[in-house]
Amino acid sequence: MAIILDGKKLRDKILEELAQRLEKYDSRPTLAVILAGDNPASRIYVNNKKKTAEKLGINSVVINYPSNVDETTILKKIEELNNDETITAILVQLPLPEHIDKFNIINAIKPEKDVDGFTIENSGKLFTGIKPHAYPCTPRGIIRLLDEYNIEIEGKHVVIAGRSNIVGKPLSQMLLARNATVTVCHSRTKNLAEITKTADIVVSAVGGKIIGKNMLKSGCVVIDVGIFKDENGKTRGDVDFEEVSSNASYITPVPGGVGPMTIAMLMSNTVELFEKSFV
Ligand code: GUN
C-alpha cells in the first residue's frame, strides 16, 4: 500500500513556522486579492486564502468586482496597489471573466509583489534559471511535499499531465532545475498511458481525467492536482485513488494533498515578499 503524502499535516507545520517567523516584526504583510466575477470555486479559494492569512497575522484585503468589470478598472486598482507601500503582495484570482485579457492584468502587477510568480518577469526568470521574486504556489507545494518525504527528484523521470501556466509549465522548469528528466503531456498527447508507464513520478493536473492503475508502473509516486465534485457530490481528483494506492509507493489524497500545500506556499511567498520588502 502506498504511503499517503499528507498535505494537511505539512501545511500546519509550515503555517506554524510562518506565524513564529512573523512574531519578530513590528509590521505585518498585507496580501491583496482581486476577485472578478462569480465563479463559485474561486470564491471558496479566496475565502480560504483570506482565512488562512488572518490566522497567521497576515493582513488581507479582497477586492471584488462583478463579472462585467472592465479591464481599465482592474488595471487602475493594480497600479494603486503597486504604489501602496502597505501592500506587500498582490494576487489576481484566475480565471478572469473572458472579455478580460488576463496577461495584461497579470503583467501589471509589480514583480516584487507578484505572489503567484505569474508575471513575465518572474516566469521568465524561472525559465532562464534566475531566482524569481516568487515561485508559483502549486508547483512549489508539490516539490516541498516530495522533499518532506525524502522522495528523490534528481535523475527521476517525472511525467506531468497538463501544460497550464499555473501548474504544468512552471513545475516542469522547477523539476528541471532539480535535475529531473521531465515529460509534459497534454490533451493532444497520443498514448498517454504508454508515457505515464515509464514515469517514476506522475503529476496529474488535467482536471477530471482518470489516471488508473494500468497507466502506472508499480512503485511510482503519484501526485494528484485535480479537484472536482463527482456525480455523487464527492470531492475527487484525476487519479483513481483506491485502485492506484494499492501499487504506488506514495500518493497524494484529494482533498488533503496538493490543495493545502498551495495555500501554505502562498502564505510562505507572502512572508518572503514581505521580508524582501525591507531590504
Ligand atoms: N486559480 C487556480 N489556481 C490558482 C493560483 O494558484 N493562483 C491564482 N491566482 N489563481 C488560481
XYZ file of N, CA and C and ligand atoms in Angstrom:
848
model
N 0.826 -1.220 0.000
C 0.000 0.000 0.000
C 0.857 1.266 0.000
N 0.405 2.223 -0.749
C 1.172 3.477 -0.868
C 1.145 4.272 0.436
N 2.219 5.003 0.672
C 2.268 5.951 1.790
C 1.544 7.223 1.344
N 0.693 7.743 2.218
C -0.068 8.959 1.897
C 0.815 10.189 2.110
N 0.884 11.033 1.094
C 1.598 12.311 1.214
C 0.610 13.307 1.834
N 0.795 13.559 3.121
C -0.196 14.298 3.901
C 0.033 15.814 3.798
N -0.686 16.430 2.888
C -0.535 17.867 2.661
C -1.062 18.720 3.805
N -2.068 18.208 4.509
C -2.651 18.987 5.614
C -1.663 19.095 6.772
N -1.044 17.951 7.079
C -0.092 17.923 8.202
C 1.084 18.858 7.911
N 1.600 18.766 6.685
C 2.744 19.619 6.321
C 2.321 21.092 6.267
N 1.121 21.360 5.766
C 0.620 22.744 5.757
C 0.619 23.307 7.176
N 0.088 22.528 8.127
C 0.001 23.024 9.506
C 1.380 23.328 10.065
N 2.334 22.462 9.756
C 3.706 22.680 10.242
C 4.285 23.962 9.630
N 4.069 24.149 8.340
C 4.607 25.336 7.644
C 3.952 26.611 8.187
N 2.639 26.561 8.391
C 1.933 27.756 8.872
C 2.397 28.132 10.275
N 2.645 27.115 11.097
C 3.134 27.377 12.449
C 4.503 28.073 12.397
N 5.369 27.581 11.525
C 6.701 28.188 11.371
C 6.587 29.636 10.882
N 5.656 29.863 9.954
C 5.496 31.219 9.411
C 4.979 32.181 10.479
N 4.025 31.699 11.297
C 3.463 32.549 12.358
C 4.573 32.965 13.317
N 5.438 32.010 13.650
C 6.564 32.312 14.549
C 7.518 33.315 13.917
N 7.769 33.104 12.619
C 8.696 33.983 11.909
C 8.185 35.427 11.904
N 6.863 35.575 11.821
C 6.273 36.922 11.759
C 6.293 37.639 13.103
N 6.404 36.836 14.187
C 6.357 37.443 15.527
C 7.454 38.481 15.736
N 8.580 38.298 15.060
C 9.697 39.216 15.327
C 9.578 40.578 14.618
N 8.550 40.754 13.826
C 8.401 42.033 13.114
C 7.372 42.937 13.779
N 7.596 44.237 13.682
C 6.626 45.196 14.228
C 5.458 45.379 13.267
N 5.745 45.222 11.971
C 4.660 45.378 10.999
C 4.256 44.012 10.448
N 3.258 44.008 9.622
C 2.704 42.758 9.080
C 2.605 42.838 7.562
N 2.718 41.694 6.869
C 2.466 41.714 5.424
C 0.988 41.975 5.158
N 0.696 42.531 4.004
C -0.702 42.628 3.566
C -0.821 42.043 2.163
N -1.680 41.041 2.062
C -1.945 40.370 0.789
C -3.232 40.948 0.195
N -3.135 41.488 -1.015
C -4.323 41.989 -1.708
C -4.757 40.959 -2.743
N -6.024 40.598 -2.714
C -6.555 39.602 -3.657
C -7.639 40.257 -4.505
N -7.495 40.136 -5.814
C -8.521 40.660 -6.722
C -9.353 39.481 -7.220
N -10.655 39.600 -7.017
C -11.575 38.542 -7.444
C -12.633 39.170 -8.349
N -12.648 38.757 -9.608
C -13.618 39.321 -10.558
C -14.575 38.223 -11.004
N -15.861 38.522 -10.926
C -16.860 37.553 -11.376
C -17.362 36.704 -10.228
N -18.173 35.684 -10.583
C -18.822 34.925 -9.506
C -18.593 33.418 -9.640
N -17.366 33.062 -10.056
C -17.010 31.648 -10.111
C -17.039 31.074 -8.678
N -17.930 30.092 -8.424
C -18.095 29.610 -7.043
C -16.806 29.015 -6.460
N -16.057 28.266 -7.286
C -14.817 27.653 -6.781
C -13.826 28.751 -6.397
N -13.725 29.801 -7.236
C -12.803 30.900 -6.944
C -13.157 31.575 -5.625
N -14.443 31.739 -5.391
C -14.898 32.359 -4.132
C -14.427 31.549 -2.931
N -14.589 30.236 -3.039
C -14.162 29.357 -1.930
C -12.648 29.471 -1.736
N -11.891 29.433 -2.842
C -10.421 29.528 -2.741
C -10.007 30.840 -2.081
N -10.642 31.930 -2.524
C -10.256 33.249 -2.000
C -10.596 33.353 -0.506
N -11.759 32.830 -0.120
C -12.129 32.832 1.306
C -11.126 32.067 2.138
N -10.717 30.929 1.594
C -9.716 30.084 2.267
C -8.400 30.820 2.456
N -7.977 31.514 1.402
C -6.714 32.260 1.440
C -6.805 33.348 2.511
N -7.936 34.041 2.535
C -8.142 35.135 3.479
C -8.145 34.614 4.926
N -8.871 33.529 5.135
C -8.969 32.957 6.492
C -7.605 32.492 6.986
N -6.866 31.808 6.090
C -5.548 31.295 6.480
C -4.607 32.452 6.790
N -4.641 33.495 5.959
C -3.782 34.664 6.192
C -4.088 35.257 7.555
N -5.351 35.425 7.851
C -5.735 36.059 9.119
C -5.272 35.258 10.318
N -5.353 33.937 10.217
C -4.897 33.066 11.314
C -3.423 33.297 11.631
N -2.660 33.629 10.588
C -1.210 33.802 10.735
C -0.817 35.206 11.161
N -1.771 36.119 11.131
C -1.430 37.514 11.371
C -0.974 38.220 10.103
N -1.381 37.692 8.958
C -1.139 38.393 7.692
C -2.416 39.167 7.373
N -2.290 40.482 7.127
C -3.488 41.238 6.748
C -3.900 40.845 5.339
N -5.192 40.900 5.080
C -5.601 40.647 3.702
C -6.731 41.581 3.302
N -6.715 41.978 2.047
C -7.835 42.748 1.508
C -8.294 42.041 0.238
N -9.591 41.841 0.145
C -10.144 41.229 -1.063
C -10.908 42.307 -1.814
N -10.556 42.483 -3.091
C -11.254 43.468 -3.912
C -12.129 42.694 -4.889
N -13.436 42.836 -4.706
C -14.413 42.097 -5.524
C -14.911 42.953 -6.672
N -15.003 42.354 -7.851
C -15.608 43.048 -8.989
C -16.692 42.156 -9.598
N -17.739 42.777 -10.152
C -18.744 41.973 -10.841
C -18.161 41.398 -12.142
N -18.829 40.418 -12.727
C -18.257 39.761 -13.913
C -18.176 40.685 -15.127
N -18.933 41.806 -15.122
C -18.864 42.721 -16.276
C -17.861 43.867 -16.065
N -16.968 43.735 -15.075
C -15.957 44.772 -14.824
C -15.084 44.958 -16.073
N -14.617 46.218 -16.300
C -13.748 46.380 -17.469
C -12.269 46.332 -17.055
N -11.441 46.071 -18.051
C -10.007 45.878 -17.821
C -9.360 47.106 -17.154
N -9.762 48.298 -17.631
C -9.166 49.542 -17.101
C -9.377 49.672 -15.597
N -10.549 49.281 -15.126
C -10.838 49.382 -13.690
C -9.853 48.508 -12.900
N -9.632 47.291 -13.388
C -8.709 46.389 -12.665
C -7.274 46.916 -12.778
N -6.908 47.399 -13.967
C -5.540 47.917 -14.151
C -5.265 49.103 -13.223
N -6.251 49.961 -13.076
C -6.102 51.130 -12.176
C -5.917 50.667 -10.741
N -6.703 49.678 -10.351
C -6.606 49.154 -8.985
C -5.216 48.553 -8.750
N -4.717 47.814 -9.736
C -3.391 47.205 -9.570
C -2.324 48.288 -9.435
N -2.454 49.345 -10.217
C -1.488 50.446 -10.114
C -1.508 51.059 -8.708
N -2.713 51.215 -8.198
C -2.866 51.768 -6.839
C -2.210 50.825 -5.805
N -2.445 49.522 -5.962
C -1.862 48.544 -5.024
C -0.334 48.499 -5.159
N 0.162 48.613 -6.393
C 1.616 48.626 -6.629
C 2.271 49.782 -5.886
N 1.584 50.943 -5.878
C 2.160 52.153 -5.286
C 1.902 52.282 -3.793
N 1.084 51.403 -3.257
C 0.740 51.462 -1.830
C 1.770 50.656 -1.039
N 2.561 51.348 -0.236
C 3.653 50.659 0.479
C 3.166 49.657 1.513
N 1.930 49.798 1.962
C 1.428 48.851 2.966
C 1.028 47.509 2.325
N 0.851 47.506 1.015
C 0.506 46.259 0.308
C 1.811 45.570 -0.103
N 2.025 44.349 0.422
C 3.299 43.669 0.131
C 3.145 42.521 -0.866
N 1.912 42.105 -1.125
C 1.690 41.000 -2.075
C 0.359 41.199 -2.796
N 0.360 40.873 -4.085
C -0.867 41.022 -4.888
C -1.136 39.706 -5.624
N -2.396 39.290 -5.579
C -2.814 38.069 -6.292
C -4.090 38.357 -7.069
N -4.104 37.990 -8.319
C -5.338 38.088 -9.115
C -5.865 36.664 -9.270
N -7.017 36.409 -8.687
C -7.564 35.046 -8.759
C -7.971 34.722 -10.195
N -7.551 33.567 -10.662
C -7.887 33.103 -12.014
C -8.930 31.993 -11.910
N -9.804 31.796 -12.855
C -9.888 32.511 -14.128
C -10.542 33.888 -13.982
N -10.177 34.785 -14.901
C -10.839 36.086 -15.001
C -11.986 35.959 -16.004
N -12.977 36.871 -15.952
C -14.034 36.827 -16.972
C -13.420 36.883 -18.377
N -14.090 36.223 -19.314
C -13.490 36.002 -20.640
C -13.134 37.256 -21.433
N -13.875 38.358 -21.212
C -13.606 39.572 -22.002
C -12.342 40.290 -21.517
N -11.755 39.794 -20.451
C -10.563 40.459 -19.909
C -9.302 39.717 -20.323
N -8.292 40.473 -20.763
C -7.022 39.874 -21.167
C -6.196 39.597 -19.913
N -6.150 38.323 -19.517
C -5.503 38.000 -18.236
C -4.012 38.343 -18.246
N -3.372 38.291 -19.416
C -1.931 38.589 -19.462
C -1.674 40.070 -19.195
N -2.553 40.931 -19.719
C -2.445 42.370 -19.416
C -2.551 42.610 -17.929
N -3.522 41.944 -17.329
C -3.776 42.149 -15.896
C -2.598 41.637 -15.068
N -2.206 40.400 -15.314
C -1.132 39.794 -14.510
C 0.151 40.613 -14.638
N 0.454 41.051 -15.852
C 1.717 41.762 -16.066
C 1.716 43.201 -15.582
N 0.557 43.651 -15.111
C 0.511 44.987 -14.497
C 1.015 44.920 -13.048
N 1.043 43.709 -12.488
C 1.492 43.565 -11.089
C 2.991 43.814 -11.016
N 3.408 44.606 -10.043
C 4.831 44.843 -9.817
C 5.492 43.499 -9.468
N 6.534 43.083 -10.185
C 7.110 41.758 -9.955
C 7.489 41.485 -8.496
N 7.881 42.522 -7.781
C 8.255 42.351 -6.361
C 7.043 42.029 -5.477
N 5.837 42.261 -6.002
C 4.615 41.971 -5.223
C 3.839 40.800 -5.826
N 4.389 40.196 -6.872
C 3.706 39.135 -7.628
C 3.826 37.802 -6.878
N 2.895 37.593 -5.961
C 2.994 36.468 -5.017
C 2.778 35.108 -5.684
N 2.171 35.080 -6.867
C 1.979 33.837 -7.621
C 3.169 33.545 -8.542
N 4.014 34.534 -8.767
C 5.133 34.348 -9.702
C 4.684 34.204 -11.150
N 3.562 34.842 -11.496
C 2.975 34.661 -12.831
C 3.364 35.744 -13.840
N 3.982 36.829 -13.403
C 4.328 37.882 -14.365
C 5.406 37.373 -15.320
N 5.523 38.067 -16.459
C 6.542 37.662 -17.431
C 7.938 37.755 -16.811
N 8.157 38.779 -15.984
C 9.486 38.895 -15.352
C 9.784 37.678 -14.480
N 8.826 37.305 -13.644
C 9.088 36.181 -12.742
C 9.098 34.838 -13.462
N 8.174 34.644 -14.417
C 8.195 33.354 -15.117
C 9.409 33.298 -16.048
N 9.790 34.433 -16.629
C 10.993 34.476 -17.477
C 12.237 34.132 -16.680
N 12.294 34.650 -15.461
C 13.435 34.326 -14.593
C 13.452 32.827 -14.305
N 12.287 32.298 -13.966
C 12.207 30.854 -13.671
C 12.696 30.031 -14.869
N 12.249 30.414 -16.060
C 12.591 29.635 -17.258
C 14.040 29.815 -17.690
N 14.710 30.881 -17.203
C 16.115 31.058 -17.592
C 17.071 30.710 -16.456
N 16.514 30.243 -15.344
C 17.382 29.794 -14.254
C 17.850 30.897 -13.323
N 17.135 32.033 -13.337
C 17.432 33.126 -12.397
C 16.347 33.076 -11.322
N 16.714 33.343 -10.071
C 15.723 33.238 -8.993
C 14.611 34.298 -9.170
N 13.356 33.867 -9.285
C 12.268 34.852 -9.384
C 11.943 35.431 -8.004
N 11.138 36.493 -7.953
C 10.717 37.040 -6.657
C 9.858 36.016 -5.914
N 9.052 35.260 -6.654
C 8.252 34.193 -6.039
C 8.060 33.070 -7.063
N 7.985 31.845 -6.546
C 7.714 30.672 -7.396
C 6.217 30.369 -7.335
N 5.608 29.948 -8.453
C 4.183 29.599 -8.425
C 3.858 28.601 -7.300
N 2.734 28.845 -6.640
C 2.431 28.168 -5.364
C 2.198 26.659 -5.489
N 1.433 26.227 -6.490
C 1.131 24.793 -6.569
C 2.396 23.984 -6.900
N 3.179 24.383 -7.921
C 4.431 23.648 -8.168
C 5.358 23.653 -6.948
N 5.448 24.796 -6.290
C 6.327 24.866 -5.117
C 5.822 23.916 -4.026
N 4.505 23.850 -3.867
C 3.912 22.963 -2.866
C 4.181 21.498 -3.171
N 4.123 21.139 -4.444
C 4.369 19.749 -4.850
C 5.816 19.367 -4.517
N 6.750 20.245 -4.858
C 8.165 19.944 -4.612
C 8.458 19.901 -3.107
N 7.814 20.804 -2.367
C 8.001 20.817 -0.900
C 7.514 19.506 -0.286
N 6.400 18.996 -0.813
C 5.826 17.735 -0.321
C 6.757 16.556 -0.640
N 7.298 16.526 -1.866
C 8.237 15.453 -2.241
C 9.466 15.503 -1.324
N 9.962 16.713 -1.077
C 11.145 16.866 -0.221
C 10.871 16.418 1.210
N 9.682 16.746 1.698
C 9.335 16.383 3.081
C 9.409 14.870 3.289
N 9.017 14.124 2.265
C 9.022 12.663 2.363
C 10.305 12.053 1.790
N 11.311 12.915 1.588
C 12.617 12.462 1.069
C 12.513 11.669 -0.219
N 11.619 12.070 -1.080
C 11.475 11.415 -2.384
C 12.467 12.070 -3.337
N 13.352 11.247 -3.880
C 14.410 11.793 -4.726
C 13.839 12.332 -6.046
N 14.347 13.455 -6.475
C 13.903 14.073 -7.728
C 14.988 13.932 -8.795
N 16.223 14.154 -8.399
C 17.336 14.123 -9.362
C 17.395 12.793 -10.124
N 17.450 12.905 -11.441
C 17.587 11.723 -12.294
C 16.295 10.942 -12.504
N 15.227 11.337 -11.813
C 13.964 10.607 -11.961
C 13.202 11.095 -13.188
N 12.427 10.194 -13.766
C 11.573 10.593 -14.887
C 10.224 11.054 -14.331
N 9.951 12.341 -14.454
C 8.674 12.879 -13.976
C 7.791 13.152 -15.191
N 6.611 12.556 -15.196
C 5.653 12.825 -16.270
C 4.555 13.726 -15.700
N 4.390 14.884 -16.329
C 3.357 15.831 -15.900
C 2.241 15.794 -16.939
N 1.027 15.536 -16.503
C -0.122 15.629 -17.413
C -0.764 16.984 -17.171
N -0.697 17.866 -18.167
C -1.225 19.235 -18.012
C -0.135 20.245 -18.287
N -0.447 21.242 -19.145
C 0.582 22.209 -19.554
C 0.176 23.644 -19.215
N -0.543 23.821 -18.115
C -1.019 25.173 -17.773
C 0.121 26.059 -17.289
N -0.133 27.367 -17.361
C 0.839 28.332 -16.836
C 0.878 28.310 -15.313
N -0.171 27.764 -14.710
C -0.262 27.751 -13.242
C 0.472 26.546 -12.657
N 0.372 25.390 -13.336
C 0.974 24.169 -12.781
C 2.007 23.540 -13.729
N 1.553 23.005 -14.854
C 2.419 22.161 -15.684
C 3.711 22.825 -16.132
N 3.585 24.013 -16.729
C 4.795 24.666 -17.269
C 5.785 25.068 -16.173
N 5.335 25.832 -15.142
C 6.338 26.179 -14.124
C 6.898 24.961 -13.392
N 6.052 23.956 -13.147
C 6.553 22.758 -12.452
C 7.648 22.080 -13.263
N 7.465 22.031 -14.601
C 8.471 21.372 -15.441
C 9.825 22.068 -15.268
N 9.812 23.392 -15.194
C 11.075 24.135 -15.048
C 11.689 23.936 -13.665
N 10.844 23.906 -12.657
C 11.365 23.737 -11.297
C 11.966 22.341 -11.119
N 11.354 21.347 -11.779
C 11.891 19.984 -11.695
C 13.174 19.842 -12.510
N 13.231 20.526 -13.654
C 14.477 20.515 -14.444
C 15.623 21.106 -13.629
N 15.298 22.165 -12.886
C 16.321 22.805 -12.049
C 16.800 21.852 -10.947
N 15.968 20.858 -10.641
C 16.360 19.842 -9.644
C 16.891 18.572 -10.331
N 17.208 18.705 -11.603
C 17.833 17.618 -12.380
C 16.952 16.396 -12.606
N 15.641 16.606 -12.663
C 14.749 15.518 -13.073
C 14.732 15.471 -14.602
N 14.318 14.341 -15.151
C 14.009 14.249 -16.582
C 12.508 14.443 -16.685
N 12.082 15.460 -17.427
C 10.666 15.838 -17.371
C 9.983 15.647 -18.725
N 8.832 15.007 -18.707
C 7.990 14.922 -19.899
C 6.668 15.628 -19.587
N 6.283 16.568 -20.438
C 4.998 17.251 -20.227
C 4.000 16.741 -21.267
N 2.898 16.166 -20.784
C 1.839 15.659 -21.664
C 0.632 16.584 -21.555
N -0.283 16.444 -22.502
C -1.453 17.337 -22.523
C -2.582 16.677 -23.291
N -3.637 17.450 -23.549
C -4.851 16.863 -24.127
C -4.633 16.252 -25.515
N -3.613 16.684 -26.256
C -3.369 16.124 -27.597
C -2.280 15.054 -27.587
N -1.793 14.712 -26.427
C -0.753 13.678 -26.352
C -1.332 12.334 -26.794
N -0.571 11.651 -27.646
C -1.006 10.325 -28.087
C -0.431 9.286 -27.128
N -1.213 8.267 -26.823
C -0.765 7.179 -25.961
C -0.232 7.652 -24.606
N -1.043 8.449 -23.940
C -0.652 8.957 -22.619
C -0.203 7.815 -21.693
N -0.965 6.719 -21.708
C -0.663 5.613 -20.786
C 0.733 5.041 -21.019
N 1.149 4.985 -22.289
C 2.493 4.450 -22.580
C 3.571 5.330 -21.975
N 3.309 6.619 -21.946
C 4.287 7.555 -21.374
C 4.250 7.509 -19.851
N 3.037 7.545 -19.279
C 2.955 7.536 -17.808
C 3.531 6.230 -17.229
N 3.461 5.156 -17.996
C 4.013 3.864 -17.522
C 5.525 3.902 -17.338
N 6.176 4.870 -17.995
C 7.639 4.960 -17.871
C 8.055 5.919 -16.741
N 7.075 6.475 -16.044
C 7.383 7.525 -15.051
C 7.736 6.956 -13.684
N 8.702 7.623 -13.030
C 8.964 7.353 -11.608
C 8.008 8.177 -10.753
N 7.689 9.375 -11.258
C 6.757 10.277 -10.563
C 5.753 10.774 -11.606
N 4.467 10.642 -11.312
C 3.439 11.173 -12.211
C 2.718 12.312 -11.508
N 2.576 13.440 -12.205
C 1.801 14.565 -11.666
C 0.627 14.767 -12.607
N -0.582 14.628 -12.094
C -1.738 14.813 -12.959
C -2.441 16.125 -12.634
N -2.496 17.002 -13.626
C -3.121 18.324 -13.437
C -3.963 18.627 -14.666
N -4.862 17.696 -14.988
C -5.699 17.890 -16.170
C -7.146 18.220 -15.816
N -7.606 17.719 -14.680
C -8.974 18.005 -14.259
C -9.960 16.996 -14.805
N -10.266 16.003 -13.986
C -11.338 15.081 -14.328
C -10.935 13.854 -15.113
N -9.728 13.825 -15.647
C -9.317 12.624 -16.394
C -8.815 11.575 -15.398
N -9.341 10.397 -15.501
C -8.984 9.371 -14.524
C -7.644 8.714 -14.873
N -6.746 8.757 -13.906
C -5.496 8.007 -14.030
C -5.684 6.718 -13.244
N -5.650 5.602 -13.940
C -5.861 4.311 -13.289
C -4.558 3.546 -13.135
N -4.655 2.433 -12.422
C -3.503 1.592 -12.106
C -2.781 1.093 -13.362
N -3.564 0.781 -14.404
C -2.962 0.232 -15.630
C -2.134 1.264 -16.411
N -2.135 2.501 -15.950
C -1.352 3.542 -16.633
C -0.016 3.782 -15.936
N 0.202 3.109 -14.820
C 1.362 3.435 -13.989
C 2.246 2.232 -13.731
N 3.530 2.524 -13.564
C 4.488 1.472 -13.207
C 4.350 1.229 -11.699
N 4.545 -0.015 -11.305
C 4.434 -0.340 -9.887
C 5.505 0.429 -9.087
N 5.119 0.971 -7.952
C 6.073 1.711 -7.108
C 6.235 3.172 -7.486
N 5.431 3.619 -8.430
C 5.538 5.013 -8.876
C 4.949 5.967 -7.821
N 5.429 7.218 -7.830
C 4.915 8.255 -6.920
C 3.822 9.023 -7.676
N 2.671 9.206 -7.035
C 1.536 9.803 -7.746
C 1.066 11.086 -7.048
N 1.111 12.169 -7.808
C 0.700 13.481 -7.295
C -0.539 13.925 -8.070
N -1.621 14.140 -7.338
C -2.904 14.454 -7.973
C -3.275 15.913 -7.715
N -3.236 16.711 -8.778
C -3.546 18.147 -8.646
C -5.026 18.410 -8.975
N -5.680 17.429 -9.581
C -7.082 17.609 -9.981
C -7.995 17.720 -8.771
N -9.042 18.494 -8.906
C -10.068 18.532 -7.840
C -11.410 18.913 -8.458
N -12.376 18.045 -8.258
C -13.740 18.354 -8.729
C -14.731 17.513 -7.934
N -15.998 17.841 -8.052
C -17.035 17.060 -7.364
C -17.620 16.066 -8.362
N -17.672 14.794 -7.967
C -18.241 13.793 -8.885
C -19.772 13.836 -8.824
N -20.419 12.921 -9.551
C -21.887 12.977 -9.658
C -22.581 12.752 -8.304
N -21.847 12.167 -7.338
C -22.434 11.969 -6.014
C -22.074 13.100 -5.049
N -21.422 14.129 -5.572
C -21.046 15.269 -4.731
C -19.764 15.036 -3.949
N -19.063 13.934 -4.249
C -17.821 13.621 -3.526
C -16.651 14.357 -4.181
N -15.804 14.979 -3.348
C -14.627 15.661 -3.885
C -13.602 14.618 -4.300
N -13.139 14.697 -5.537
C -12.140 13.733 -6.006
C -11.158 14.375 -6.973
N -10.118 13.629 -7.301
C -9.074 14.155 -8.166
C -9.023 13.435 -9.499
N -7.889 13.557 -10.197
C -7.715 12.922 -11.510
C -7.426 11.421 -11.398
N -6.997 11.028 -10.199
C -6.476 9.669 -10.018
C -7.519 8.792 -9.335
N -7.629 7.543 -9.789
C -8.478 6.572 -9.110
C -7.720 6.106 -7.866
N -8.001 6.792 -6.746
C -7.181 6.650 -5.542
C -7.158 5.214 -5.008
N -8.321 4.583 -4.899
C -8.394 3.237 -4.294
C -7.539 2.267 -5.090
N -7.710 2.313 -6.405
C -7.007 1.384 -7.284
C -5.495 1.648 -7.295
N -5.140 2.922 -7.450
C -3.724 3.279 -7.628
C -2.936 3.117 -6.326
N -3.588 3.399 -5.186
C -2.829 3.342 -3.924
C -2.383 1.924 -3.582
N -2.946 0.911 -4.244
C -2.525 -0.459 -3.943
C -1.144 -0.775 -4.520
N -0.708 -0.073 -5.568
C 0.637 -0.396 -6.056
C 1.546 0.800 -6.336
N 1.139 1.982 -5.879
C 2.043 3.141 -5.931
C 2.890 3.109 -4.662
N 4.015 3.849 -4.660
C 4.802 3.902 -3.417
C 4.324 5.044 -2.525
N 3.963 6.173 -3.170
C 3.440 7.334 -2.438
C 2.311 7.910 -3.264
N 1.326 8.492 -2.586
C 0.212 9.096 -3.316
C -0.377 10.262 -2.505
N -0.810 11.311 -3.205
C -1.499 12.409 -2.515
C -2.995 12.126 -2.510
N -3.652 12.341 -1.368
C -5.118 12.223 -1.356
C -5.754 13.490 -1.919
N -7.014 13.380 -2.333
C -7.802 14.568 -2.703
C -9.133 14.446 -1.975
N -9.509 15.340 -1.088
C -8.729 16.509 -0.682
C -7.633 16.134 0.328
N -6.782 17.088 0.650
C -5.798 16.871 1.718
C -4.380 16.635 1.239
N -4.156 16.802 -0.072
C -2.801 16.610 -0.601
C -2.214 17.912 -1.099
N -2.369 18.130 -2.406
C -1.778 19.311 -3.048
C -2.496 20.616 -2.645
N -3.816 20.569 -2.477
C -4.600 21.778 -2.167
C -4.066 22.541 -0.950
N -3.949 21.883 0.201
C -3.421 22.576 1.379
C -1.996 23.095 1.184
N -1.210 22.382 0.366
C 0.167 22.825 0.108
C 0.198 24.124 -0.707
N -0.769 24.269 -1.619
C -0.831 25.501 -2.417
C -1.053 26.709 -1.500
N -1.967 26.564 -0.559
C -2.253 27.646 0.398
C -1.012 27.923 1.261
N -0.372 26.848 1.720
C 0.816 27.025 2.576
C 1.906 27.781 1.827
N 2.081 27.462 0.545
C 3.128 28.126 -0.245
C 2.745 29.573 -0.574
N 1.441 29.828 -0.705
C 1.012 31.214 -0.904
C 1.378 32.055 0.328
N 1.152 31.466 1.498
C 1.485 32.181 2.737
C 3.005 32.354 2.855
N 3.721 31.307 2.478
C 5.175 31.351 2.526
C 5.700 32.432 1.577
N 5.180 32.474 0.371
C 5.565 33.513 -0.599
C 5.234 34.906 -0.048
N 4.074 35.020 0.593
C 3.654 36.328 1.131
C 4.647 36.802 2.195
N 5.050 35.883 3.062
C 6.010 36.244 4.118
C 7.367 36.589 3.494
N 7.793 35.824 2.510
C 9.096 36.085 1.883
C 9.116 37.433 1.149
N 8.043 37.745 0.433
C 7.999 39.052 -0.267
C 8.025 40.198 0.744
N 7.340 40.005 1.854
C 7.317 40.999 2.945
C 8.742 41.199 3.468
N 9.430 40.111 3.751
C 10.785 40.212 4.289
C 11.724 40.893 3.292
N 11.548 40.562 2.018
C 12.412 41.181 0.991
C 12.088 42.663 0.806
N 10.885 43.079 1.198
C 10.499 44.487 1.012
C 11.273 45.421 1.942
N 11.918 44.886 2.974
C 12.721 45.716 3.885
C 14.087 46.056 3.322
N 14.578 45.189 2.421
C 15.998 45.351 2.032
C 16.173 46.073 0.700
N -6.639 29.690 -9.915
C -6.346 28.377 -9.741
N -5.138 28.251 -9.163
C -4.656 29.490 -8.957
C -3.457 30.005 -8.384
O -2.556 29.288 -7.937
N -3.352 31.362 -8.366
C -4.320 32.172 -8.846
N -4.109 33.478 -8.782
N -5.434 31.737 -9.376
C -5.609 30.402 -9.427
